[in-house]
PDB file of C-alpha atoms in Angstrom:
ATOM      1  CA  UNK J   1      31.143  15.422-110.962  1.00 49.00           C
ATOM      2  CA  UNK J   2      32.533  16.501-107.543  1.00 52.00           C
ATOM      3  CA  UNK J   3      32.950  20.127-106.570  1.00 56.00           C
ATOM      4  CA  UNK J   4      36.500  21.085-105.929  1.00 56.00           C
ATOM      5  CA  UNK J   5      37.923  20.850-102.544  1.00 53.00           C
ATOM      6  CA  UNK J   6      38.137  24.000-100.967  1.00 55.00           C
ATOM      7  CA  UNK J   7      41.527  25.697-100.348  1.00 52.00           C
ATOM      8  CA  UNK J   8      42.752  24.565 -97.156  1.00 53.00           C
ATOM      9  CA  UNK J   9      41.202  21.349 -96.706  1.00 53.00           C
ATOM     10  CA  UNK J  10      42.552  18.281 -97.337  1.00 55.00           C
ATOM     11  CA  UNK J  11      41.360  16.251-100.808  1.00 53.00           C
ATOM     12  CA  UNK J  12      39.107  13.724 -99.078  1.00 55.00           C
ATOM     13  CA  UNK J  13      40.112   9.665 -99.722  1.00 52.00           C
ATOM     14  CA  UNK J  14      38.615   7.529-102.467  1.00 51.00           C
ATOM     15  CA  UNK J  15      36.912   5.065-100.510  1.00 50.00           C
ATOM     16  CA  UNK J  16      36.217   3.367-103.407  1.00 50.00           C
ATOM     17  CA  UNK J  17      36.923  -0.840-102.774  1.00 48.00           C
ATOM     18  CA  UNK J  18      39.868  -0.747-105.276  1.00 49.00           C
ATOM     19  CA  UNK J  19      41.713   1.625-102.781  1.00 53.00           C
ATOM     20  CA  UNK J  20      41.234  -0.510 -99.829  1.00 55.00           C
ATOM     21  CA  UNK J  21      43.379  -2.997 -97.964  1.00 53.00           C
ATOM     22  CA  UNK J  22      42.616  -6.889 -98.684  1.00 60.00           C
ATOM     23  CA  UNK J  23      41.299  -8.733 -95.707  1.00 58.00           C
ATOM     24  CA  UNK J  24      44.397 -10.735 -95.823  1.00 59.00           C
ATOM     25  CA  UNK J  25      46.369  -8.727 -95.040  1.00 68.00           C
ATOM     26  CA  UNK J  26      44.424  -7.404 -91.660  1.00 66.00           C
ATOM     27  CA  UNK J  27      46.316  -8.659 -88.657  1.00 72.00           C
ATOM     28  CA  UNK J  28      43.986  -9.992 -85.688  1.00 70.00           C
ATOM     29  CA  UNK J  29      43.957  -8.297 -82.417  1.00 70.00           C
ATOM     30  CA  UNK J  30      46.064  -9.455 -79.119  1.00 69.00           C
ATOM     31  CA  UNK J  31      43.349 -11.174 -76.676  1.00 69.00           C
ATOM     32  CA  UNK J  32      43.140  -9.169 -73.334  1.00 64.00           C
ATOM     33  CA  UNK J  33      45.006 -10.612 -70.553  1.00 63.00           C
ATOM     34  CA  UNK J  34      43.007 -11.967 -67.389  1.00 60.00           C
ATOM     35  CA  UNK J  35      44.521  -9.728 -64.422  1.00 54.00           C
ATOM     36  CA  UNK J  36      46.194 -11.882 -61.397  1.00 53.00           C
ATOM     37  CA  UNK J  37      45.575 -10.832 -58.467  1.00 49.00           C
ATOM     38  CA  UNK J  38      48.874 -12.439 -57.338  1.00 51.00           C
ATOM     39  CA  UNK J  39      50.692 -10.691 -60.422  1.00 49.00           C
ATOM     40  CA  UNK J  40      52.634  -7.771 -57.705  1.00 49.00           C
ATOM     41  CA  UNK J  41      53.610 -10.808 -55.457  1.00 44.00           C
ATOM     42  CA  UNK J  42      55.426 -12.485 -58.309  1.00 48.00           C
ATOM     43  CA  UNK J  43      57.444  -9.852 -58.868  1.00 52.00           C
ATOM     44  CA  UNK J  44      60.007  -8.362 -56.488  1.00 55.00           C
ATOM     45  CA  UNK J  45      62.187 -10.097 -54.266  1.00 66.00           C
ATOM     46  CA  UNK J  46      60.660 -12.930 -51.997  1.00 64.00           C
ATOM     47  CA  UNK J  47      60.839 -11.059 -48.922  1.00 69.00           C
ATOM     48  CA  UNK J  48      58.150  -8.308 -50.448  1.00 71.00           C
ATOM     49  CA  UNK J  49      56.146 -11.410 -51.977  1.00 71.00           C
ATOM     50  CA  UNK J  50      56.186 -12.748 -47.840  1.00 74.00           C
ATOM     51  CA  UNK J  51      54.608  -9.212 -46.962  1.00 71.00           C
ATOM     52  CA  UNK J  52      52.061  -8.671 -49.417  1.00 74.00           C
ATOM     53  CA  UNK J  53      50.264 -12.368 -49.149  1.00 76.00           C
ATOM     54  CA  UNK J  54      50.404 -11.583 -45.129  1.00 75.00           C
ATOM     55  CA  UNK J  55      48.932  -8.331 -45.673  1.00 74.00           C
ATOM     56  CA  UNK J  56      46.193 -10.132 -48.109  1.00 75.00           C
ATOM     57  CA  UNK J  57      45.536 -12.710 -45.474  1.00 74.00           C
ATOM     58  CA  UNK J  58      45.107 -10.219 -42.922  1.00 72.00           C
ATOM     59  CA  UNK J  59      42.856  -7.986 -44.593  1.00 73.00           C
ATOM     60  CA  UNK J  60      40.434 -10.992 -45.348  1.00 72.00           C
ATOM     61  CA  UNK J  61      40.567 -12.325 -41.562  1.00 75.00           C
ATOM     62  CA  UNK J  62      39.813  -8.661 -40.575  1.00 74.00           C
ATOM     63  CA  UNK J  63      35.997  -8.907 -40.438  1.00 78.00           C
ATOM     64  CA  UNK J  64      36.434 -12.229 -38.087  1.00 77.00           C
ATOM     65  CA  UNK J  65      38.699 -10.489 -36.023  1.00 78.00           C
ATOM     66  CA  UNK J  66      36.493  -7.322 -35.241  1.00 80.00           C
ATOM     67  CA  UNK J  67      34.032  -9.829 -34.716  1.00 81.00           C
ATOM     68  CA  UNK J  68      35.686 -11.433 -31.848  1.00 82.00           C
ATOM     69  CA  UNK J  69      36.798  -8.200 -30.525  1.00 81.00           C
ATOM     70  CA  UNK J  70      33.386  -7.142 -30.180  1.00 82.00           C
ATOM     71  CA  UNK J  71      32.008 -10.528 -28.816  1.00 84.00           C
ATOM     72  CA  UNK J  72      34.856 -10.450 -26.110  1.00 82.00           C
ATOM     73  CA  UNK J  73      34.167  -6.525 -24.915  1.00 82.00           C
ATOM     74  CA  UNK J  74      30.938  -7.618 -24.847  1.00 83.00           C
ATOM     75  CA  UNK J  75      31.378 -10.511 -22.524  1.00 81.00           C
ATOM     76  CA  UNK J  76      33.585  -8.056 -20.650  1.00 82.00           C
ATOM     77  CA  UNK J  77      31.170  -5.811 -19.869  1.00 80.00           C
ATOM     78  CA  UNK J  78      28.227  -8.005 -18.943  1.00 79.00           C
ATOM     79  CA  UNK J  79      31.195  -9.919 -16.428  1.00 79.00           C
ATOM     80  CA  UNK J  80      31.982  -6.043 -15.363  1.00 77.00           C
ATOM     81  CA  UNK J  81      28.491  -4.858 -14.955  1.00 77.00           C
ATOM     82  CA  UNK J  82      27.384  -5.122 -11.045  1.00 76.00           C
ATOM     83  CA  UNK J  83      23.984  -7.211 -10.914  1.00 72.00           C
ATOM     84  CA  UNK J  84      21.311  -5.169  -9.114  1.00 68.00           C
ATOM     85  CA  UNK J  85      20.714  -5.407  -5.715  1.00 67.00           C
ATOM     86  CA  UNK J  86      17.928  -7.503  -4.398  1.00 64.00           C
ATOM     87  CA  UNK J  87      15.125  -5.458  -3.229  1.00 63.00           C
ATOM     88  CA  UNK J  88      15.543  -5.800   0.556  1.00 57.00           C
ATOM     89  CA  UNK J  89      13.144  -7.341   2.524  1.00 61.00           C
ATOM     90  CA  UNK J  90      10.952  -4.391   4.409  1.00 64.00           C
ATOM     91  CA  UNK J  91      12.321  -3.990   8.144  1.00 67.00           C
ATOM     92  CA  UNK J  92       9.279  -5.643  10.263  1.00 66.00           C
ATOM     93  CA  UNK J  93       7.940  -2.830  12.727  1.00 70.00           C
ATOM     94  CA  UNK J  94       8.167  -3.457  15.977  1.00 81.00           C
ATOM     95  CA  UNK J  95       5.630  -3.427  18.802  1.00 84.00           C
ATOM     96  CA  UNK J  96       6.642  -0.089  20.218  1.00 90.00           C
ATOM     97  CA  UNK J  97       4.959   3.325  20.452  1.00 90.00           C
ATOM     98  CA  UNK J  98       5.911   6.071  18.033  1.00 90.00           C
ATOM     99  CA  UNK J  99       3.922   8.389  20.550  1.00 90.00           C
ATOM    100  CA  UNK J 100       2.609   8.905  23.716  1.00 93.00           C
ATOM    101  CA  UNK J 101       0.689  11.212  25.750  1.00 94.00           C
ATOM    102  CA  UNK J 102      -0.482  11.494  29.856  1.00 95.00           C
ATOM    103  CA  UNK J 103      -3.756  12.881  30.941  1.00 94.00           C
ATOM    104  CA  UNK J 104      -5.724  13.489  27.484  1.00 91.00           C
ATOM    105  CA  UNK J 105      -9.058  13.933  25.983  1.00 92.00           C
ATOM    106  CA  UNK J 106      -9.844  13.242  21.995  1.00 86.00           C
ATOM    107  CA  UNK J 107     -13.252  13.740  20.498  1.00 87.00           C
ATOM    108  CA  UNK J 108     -15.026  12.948  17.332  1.00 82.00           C
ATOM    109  CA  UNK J 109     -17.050  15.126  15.997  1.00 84.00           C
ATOM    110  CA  UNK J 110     -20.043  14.550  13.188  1.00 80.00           C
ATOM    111  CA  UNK J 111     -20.388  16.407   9.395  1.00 85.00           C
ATOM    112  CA  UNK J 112     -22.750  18.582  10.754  1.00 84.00           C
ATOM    113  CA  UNK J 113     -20.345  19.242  14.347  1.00 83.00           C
ATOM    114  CA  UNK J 114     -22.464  17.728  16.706  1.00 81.00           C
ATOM    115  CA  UNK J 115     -19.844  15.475  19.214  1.00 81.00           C
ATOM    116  CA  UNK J 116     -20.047  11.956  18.581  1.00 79.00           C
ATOM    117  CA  UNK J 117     -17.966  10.583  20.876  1.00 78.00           C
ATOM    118  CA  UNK J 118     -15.179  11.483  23.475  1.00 86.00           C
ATOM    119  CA  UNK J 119     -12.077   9.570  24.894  1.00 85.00           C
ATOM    120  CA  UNK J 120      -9.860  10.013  27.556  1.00 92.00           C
ATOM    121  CA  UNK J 121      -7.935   8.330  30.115  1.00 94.00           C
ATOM    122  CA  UNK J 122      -4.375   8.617  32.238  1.00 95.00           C
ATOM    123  CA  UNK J 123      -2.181   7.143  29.403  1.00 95.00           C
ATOM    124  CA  UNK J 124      -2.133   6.623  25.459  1.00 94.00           C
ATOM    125  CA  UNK J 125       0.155   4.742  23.634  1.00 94.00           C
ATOM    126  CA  UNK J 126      -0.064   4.830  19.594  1.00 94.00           C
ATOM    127  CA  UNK J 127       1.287   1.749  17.878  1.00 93.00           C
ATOM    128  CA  UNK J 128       2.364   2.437  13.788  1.00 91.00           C
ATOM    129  CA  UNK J 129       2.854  -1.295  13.173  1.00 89.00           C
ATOM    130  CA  UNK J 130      -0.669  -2.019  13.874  1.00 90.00           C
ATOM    131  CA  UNK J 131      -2.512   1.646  13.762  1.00 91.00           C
ATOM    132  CA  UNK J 132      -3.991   1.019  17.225  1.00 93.00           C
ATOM    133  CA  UNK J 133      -3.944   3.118  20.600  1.00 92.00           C
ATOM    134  CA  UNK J 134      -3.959   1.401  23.948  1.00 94.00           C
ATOM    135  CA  UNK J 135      -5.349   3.759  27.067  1.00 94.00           C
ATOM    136  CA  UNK J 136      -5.163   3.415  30.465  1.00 95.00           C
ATOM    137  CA  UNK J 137      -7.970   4.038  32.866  1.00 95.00           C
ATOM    138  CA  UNK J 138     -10.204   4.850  30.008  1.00 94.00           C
ATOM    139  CA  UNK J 139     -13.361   6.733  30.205  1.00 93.00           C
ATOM    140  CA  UNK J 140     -15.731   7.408  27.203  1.00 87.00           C
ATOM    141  CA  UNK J 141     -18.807   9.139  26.422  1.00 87.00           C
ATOM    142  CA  UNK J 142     -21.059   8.453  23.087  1.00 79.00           C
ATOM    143  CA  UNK J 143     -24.010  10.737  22.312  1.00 76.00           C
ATOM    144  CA  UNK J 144     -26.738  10.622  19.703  1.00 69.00           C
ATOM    145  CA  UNK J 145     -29.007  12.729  17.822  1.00 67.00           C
ATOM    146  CA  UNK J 146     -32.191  12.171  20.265  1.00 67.00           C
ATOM    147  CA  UNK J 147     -30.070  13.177  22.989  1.00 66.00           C
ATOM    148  CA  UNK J 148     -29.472   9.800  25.147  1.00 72.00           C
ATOM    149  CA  UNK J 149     -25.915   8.701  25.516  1.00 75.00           C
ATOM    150  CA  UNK J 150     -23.564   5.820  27.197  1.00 79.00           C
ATOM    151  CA  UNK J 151     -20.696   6.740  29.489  1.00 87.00           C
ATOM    152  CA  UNK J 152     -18.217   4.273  30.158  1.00 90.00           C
ATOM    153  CA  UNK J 153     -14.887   3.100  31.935  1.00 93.00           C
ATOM    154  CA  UNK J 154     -12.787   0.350  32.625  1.00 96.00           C
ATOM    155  CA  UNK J 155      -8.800  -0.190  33.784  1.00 96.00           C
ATOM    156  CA  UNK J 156      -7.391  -0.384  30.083  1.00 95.00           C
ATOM    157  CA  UNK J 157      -9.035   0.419  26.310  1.00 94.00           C
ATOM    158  CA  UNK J 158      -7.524  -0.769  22.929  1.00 93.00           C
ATOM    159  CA  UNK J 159      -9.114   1.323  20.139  1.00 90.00           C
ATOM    160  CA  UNK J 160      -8.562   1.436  16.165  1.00 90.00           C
ATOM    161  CA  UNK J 161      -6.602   4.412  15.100  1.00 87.00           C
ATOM    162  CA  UNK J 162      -9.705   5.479  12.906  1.00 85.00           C
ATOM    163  CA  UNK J 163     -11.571   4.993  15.973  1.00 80.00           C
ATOM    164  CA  UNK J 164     -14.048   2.337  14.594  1.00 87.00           C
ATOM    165  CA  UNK J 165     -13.525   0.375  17.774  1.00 90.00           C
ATOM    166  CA  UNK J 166     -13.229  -0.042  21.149  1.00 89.00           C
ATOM    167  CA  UNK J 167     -13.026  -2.486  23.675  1.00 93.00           C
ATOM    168  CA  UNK J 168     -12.871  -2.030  27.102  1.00 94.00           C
ATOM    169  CA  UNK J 169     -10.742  -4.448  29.707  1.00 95.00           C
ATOM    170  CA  UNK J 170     -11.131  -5.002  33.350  1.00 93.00           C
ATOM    171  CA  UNK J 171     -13.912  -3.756  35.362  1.00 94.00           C
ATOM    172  CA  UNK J 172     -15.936  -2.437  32.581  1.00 95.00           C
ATOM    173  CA  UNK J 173     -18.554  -0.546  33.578  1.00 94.00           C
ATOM    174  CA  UNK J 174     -20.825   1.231  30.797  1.00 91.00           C
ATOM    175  CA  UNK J 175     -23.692   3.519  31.468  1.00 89.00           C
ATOM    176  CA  UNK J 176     -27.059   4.133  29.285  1.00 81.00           C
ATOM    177  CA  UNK J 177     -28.403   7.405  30.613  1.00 77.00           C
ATOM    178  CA  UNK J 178     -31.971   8.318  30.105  1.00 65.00           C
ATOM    179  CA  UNK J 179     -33.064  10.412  26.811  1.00 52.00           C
ATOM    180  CA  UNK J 180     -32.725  13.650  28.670  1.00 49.00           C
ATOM    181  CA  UNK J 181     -35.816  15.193  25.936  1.00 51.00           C
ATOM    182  CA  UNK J 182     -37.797  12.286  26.796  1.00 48.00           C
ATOM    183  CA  UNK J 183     -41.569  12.627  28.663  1.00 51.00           C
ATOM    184  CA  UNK J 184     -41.292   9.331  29.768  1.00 47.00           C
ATOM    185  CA  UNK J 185     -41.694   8.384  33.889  1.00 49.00           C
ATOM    186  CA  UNK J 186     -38.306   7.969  35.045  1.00 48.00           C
ATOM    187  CA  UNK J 187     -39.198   4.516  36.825  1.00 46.00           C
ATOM    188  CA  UNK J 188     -40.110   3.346  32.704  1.00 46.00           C
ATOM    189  CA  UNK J 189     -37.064   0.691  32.184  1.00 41.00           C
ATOM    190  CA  UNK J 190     -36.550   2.304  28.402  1.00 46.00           C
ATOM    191  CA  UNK J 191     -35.842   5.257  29.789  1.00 52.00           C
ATOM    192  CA  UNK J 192     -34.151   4.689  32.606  1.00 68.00           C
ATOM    193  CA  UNK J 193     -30.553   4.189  33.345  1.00 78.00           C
ATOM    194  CA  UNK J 194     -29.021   1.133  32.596  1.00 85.00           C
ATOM    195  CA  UNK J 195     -25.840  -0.152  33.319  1.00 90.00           C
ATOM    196  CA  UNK J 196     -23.547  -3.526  31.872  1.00 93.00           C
ATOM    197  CA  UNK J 197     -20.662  -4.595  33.924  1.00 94.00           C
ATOM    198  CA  UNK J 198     -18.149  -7.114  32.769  1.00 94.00           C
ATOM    199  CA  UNK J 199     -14.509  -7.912  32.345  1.00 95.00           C
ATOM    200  CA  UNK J 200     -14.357  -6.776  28.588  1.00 95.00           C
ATOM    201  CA  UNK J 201     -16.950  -4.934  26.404  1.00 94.00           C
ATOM    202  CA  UNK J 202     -16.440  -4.085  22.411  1.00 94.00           C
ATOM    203  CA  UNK J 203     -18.222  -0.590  21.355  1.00 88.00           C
ATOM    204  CA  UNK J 204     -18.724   0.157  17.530  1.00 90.00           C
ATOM    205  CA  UNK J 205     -19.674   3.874  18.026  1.00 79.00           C
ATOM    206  CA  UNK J 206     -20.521   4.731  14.521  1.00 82.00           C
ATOM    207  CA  UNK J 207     -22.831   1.329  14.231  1.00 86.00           C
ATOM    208  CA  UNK J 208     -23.713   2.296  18.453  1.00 83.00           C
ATOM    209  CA  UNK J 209     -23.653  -1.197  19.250  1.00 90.00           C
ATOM    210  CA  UNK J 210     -22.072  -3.141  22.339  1.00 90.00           C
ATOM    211  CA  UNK J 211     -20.447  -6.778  22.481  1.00 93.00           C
ATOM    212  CA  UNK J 212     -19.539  -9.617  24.619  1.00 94.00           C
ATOM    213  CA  UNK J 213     -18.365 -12.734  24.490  1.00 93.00           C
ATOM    214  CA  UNK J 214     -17.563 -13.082  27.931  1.00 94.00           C
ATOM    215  CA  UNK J 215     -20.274 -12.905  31.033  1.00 94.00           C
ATOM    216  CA  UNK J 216     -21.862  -9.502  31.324  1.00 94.00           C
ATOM    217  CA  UNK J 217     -24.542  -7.851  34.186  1.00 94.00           C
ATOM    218  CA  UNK J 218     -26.928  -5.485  32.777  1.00 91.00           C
ATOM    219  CA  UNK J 219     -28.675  -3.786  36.044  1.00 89.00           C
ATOM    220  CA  UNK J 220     -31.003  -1.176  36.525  1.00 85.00           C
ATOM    221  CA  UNK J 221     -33.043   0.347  40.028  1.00 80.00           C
ATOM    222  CA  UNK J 222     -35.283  -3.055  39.920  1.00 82.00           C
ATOM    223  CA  UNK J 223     -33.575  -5.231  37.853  1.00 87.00           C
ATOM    224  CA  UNK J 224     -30.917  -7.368  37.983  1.00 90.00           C
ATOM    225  CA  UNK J 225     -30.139  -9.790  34.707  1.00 92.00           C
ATOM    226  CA  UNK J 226     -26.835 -12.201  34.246  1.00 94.00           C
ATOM    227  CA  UNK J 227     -25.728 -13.865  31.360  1.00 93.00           C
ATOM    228  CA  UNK J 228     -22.969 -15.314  29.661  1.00 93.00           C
ATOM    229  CA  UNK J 229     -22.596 -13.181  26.465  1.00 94.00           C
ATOM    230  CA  UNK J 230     -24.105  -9.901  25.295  1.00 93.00           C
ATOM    231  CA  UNK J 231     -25.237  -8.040  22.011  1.00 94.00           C
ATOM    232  CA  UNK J 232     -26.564  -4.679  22.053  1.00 91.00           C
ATOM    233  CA  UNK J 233     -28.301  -1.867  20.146  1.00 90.00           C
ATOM    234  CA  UNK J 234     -28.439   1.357  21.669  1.00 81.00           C
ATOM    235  CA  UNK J 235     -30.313   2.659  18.621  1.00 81.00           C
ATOM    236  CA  UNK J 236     -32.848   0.123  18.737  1.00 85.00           C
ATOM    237  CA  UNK J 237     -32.347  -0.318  22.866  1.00 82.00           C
ATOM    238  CA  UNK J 238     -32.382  -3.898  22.554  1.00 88.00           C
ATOM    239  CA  UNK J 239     -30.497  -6.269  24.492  1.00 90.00           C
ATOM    240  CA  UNK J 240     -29.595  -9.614  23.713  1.00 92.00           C
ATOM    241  CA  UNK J 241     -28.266 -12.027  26.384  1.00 92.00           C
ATOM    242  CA  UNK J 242     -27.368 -15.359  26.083  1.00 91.00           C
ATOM    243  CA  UNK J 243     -25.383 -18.703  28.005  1.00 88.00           C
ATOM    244  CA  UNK J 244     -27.109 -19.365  31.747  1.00 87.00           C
ATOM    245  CA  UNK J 245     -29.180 -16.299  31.654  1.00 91.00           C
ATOM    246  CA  UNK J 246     -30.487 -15.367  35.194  1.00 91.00           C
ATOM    247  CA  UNK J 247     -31.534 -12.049  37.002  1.00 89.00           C
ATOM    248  CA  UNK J 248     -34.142 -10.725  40.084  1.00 87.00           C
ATOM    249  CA  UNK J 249     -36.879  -8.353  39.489  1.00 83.00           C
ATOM    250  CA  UNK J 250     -37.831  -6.597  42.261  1.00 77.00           C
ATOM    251  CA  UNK J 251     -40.752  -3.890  42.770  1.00 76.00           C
ATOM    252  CA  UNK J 252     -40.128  -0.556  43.225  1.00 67.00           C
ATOM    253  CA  UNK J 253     -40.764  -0.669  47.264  1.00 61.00           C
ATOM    254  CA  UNK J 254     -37.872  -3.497  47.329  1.00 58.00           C
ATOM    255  CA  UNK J 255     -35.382  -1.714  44.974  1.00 54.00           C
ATOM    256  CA  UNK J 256     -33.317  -0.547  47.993  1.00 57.00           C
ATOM    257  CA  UNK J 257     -32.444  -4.538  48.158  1.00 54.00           C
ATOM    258  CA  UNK J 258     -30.487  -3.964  44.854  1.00 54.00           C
ATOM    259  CA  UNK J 259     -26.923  -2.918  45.171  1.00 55.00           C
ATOM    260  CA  UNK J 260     -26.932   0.921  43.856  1.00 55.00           C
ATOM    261  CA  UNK J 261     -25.898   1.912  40.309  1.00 51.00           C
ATOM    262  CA  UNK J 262     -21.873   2.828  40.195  1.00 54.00           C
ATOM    263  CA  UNK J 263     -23.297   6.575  39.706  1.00 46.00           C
ATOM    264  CA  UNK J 264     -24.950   6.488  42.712  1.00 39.00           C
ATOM    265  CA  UNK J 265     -21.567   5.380  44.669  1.00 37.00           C
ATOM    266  CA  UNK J 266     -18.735   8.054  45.521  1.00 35.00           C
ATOM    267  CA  UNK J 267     -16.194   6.970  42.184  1.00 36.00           C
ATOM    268  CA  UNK J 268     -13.002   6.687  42.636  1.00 36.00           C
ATOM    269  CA  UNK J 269     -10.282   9.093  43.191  1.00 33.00           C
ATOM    270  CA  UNK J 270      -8.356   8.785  39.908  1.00 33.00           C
ATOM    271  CA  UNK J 271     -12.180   8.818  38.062  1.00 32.00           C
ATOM    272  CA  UNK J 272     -13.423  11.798  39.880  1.00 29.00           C
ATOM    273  CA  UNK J 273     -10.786  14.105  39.043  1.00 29.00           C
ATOM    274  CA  UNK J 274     -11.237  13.715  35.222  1.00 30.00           C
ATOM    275  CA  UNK J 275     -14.697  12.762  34.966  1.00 32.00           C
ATOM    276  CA  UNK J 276     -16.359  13.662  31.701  1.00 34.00           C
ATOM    277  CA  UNK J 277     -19.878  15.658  31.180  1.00 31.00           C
TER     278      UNK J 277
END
């Protein structure tokens, strides 16, 4: 038995099968219609159906065109860009001093500041485009550590900038001097003075060597030796000639015969007034 509905509600419905509607006499659903895209442009007049298929057709050509835009600034700006400049071939120095100087004096001095070696002469010229100096009526002194040096001069010098070396042109004359500590007699030929006279002599002070290729006199009080090319140690004091060697050696009684040593002669005007210790 049900309990009574309460007051205020409404009695609830049988739902017992007798109370229900027959199947029969349920009336199907209407399908769903498929929207058309194209459903506003068949309405309207044909003017607005012109306008919104040209507005369709231009929104679904719109990617292509931004496409194109883009591909055409882009060609736009590689045609605008200016091409870089070709690196520019480096200006070839010329052959032409950068400095000069009249009447010097340059020395060299070791790591423990003993003086190597000295330069000087009437003229220098300094050349960038080669790093050389060329000298005019050079004169040059070389010492060592046991105290014997080599003096030289000649009528023009060509010498690296980092003064590795030197070669001497016309009327070379270069100068061993004795070692001034030695003991030994002064008429001993390794301790005397020597002398090489030539048209062109190279000097390598650091190595203290001397080079020829051209014919060279070495000479001392008795001696006199020619030959066609020369090699020299001063370290060592060895002398190496070569090509038609030939020479006189002459006692000491018959040195006089010998034509004396360039230091023995008055030198020159221009030499004398710079001469170097």
């Amino acid at each position: 038995m049900k309990p009574p509905p309460r007051s205020g509600e409404p009695a609830p419905a049988d739902s017992g099968l007798a109370d229900e509607a027959p199947f029969a006499e349920l009336r199907p659903l209407a399908p769903l219609r498929r929207r058309d895209a194209r459903a506003p442009a068949a309405v309207g007049p044909w003017p607005l159906r012109l306008y919104v298929r040209a507005w369709d057709a231009m929104l679904g050509s719109l990617p292509v065109l931004l496409l194109a835009v883009l591909a055409g600034l882009s060609w736009w700006l590689v045609r605008s860009t200016p091409e870089p400049e070709a690196d520019a071939p480096e200006r070839a120095l010329r052959h032409v001093p950068d400095y000069t100087m009249q009447h010097f004096a340059m020395s060299a001095y070791g790591a423990d500041g003993r003086l190597q070696h000295r330069l000087a002469g009437e003229a220098l010229r300094h050349y960038p485009d080669t790093q050389t100096l060329e000298i005019d009526a050079i004169r040059m002194v070389g010492f060592d550590t046991g105290g014997q040096l080599l003096r030289g001069r000649a009528e023009r010098g060509w010498s690296r900038e980092d003064g590795s070396e030197l070669r001497l042109n016309g009327k070379v004359i270069i100068q061993r001097e004795r070692l001034l500590s030695s003991n030994a007699p002064a008429d001993d030929l390794g301790a005397g003075r020597l002398e090489f006279l030539g048209e062109r002599l190279d000097v390598f002070p650091e190595r203290k060597t001397l080079h020829s290729s051209l014919p060279v006199t070495l000479r001392d009080r008795r001696s006199e030796v020619h030959g066609g090319s020369l090699d020299y140690d001063h370290v060592q004091r060895v002398a190496v000639l070569a090509g038609g060697v030939r020479g006189r050696f002459l006692p000491p009684e018959d040195a006089s015969r010998l034509a004396p040593l360039a230091t023995d002669a008055a030198p020159p005007a221009s030499a004398a007034s710079a001469a170097l210790p």
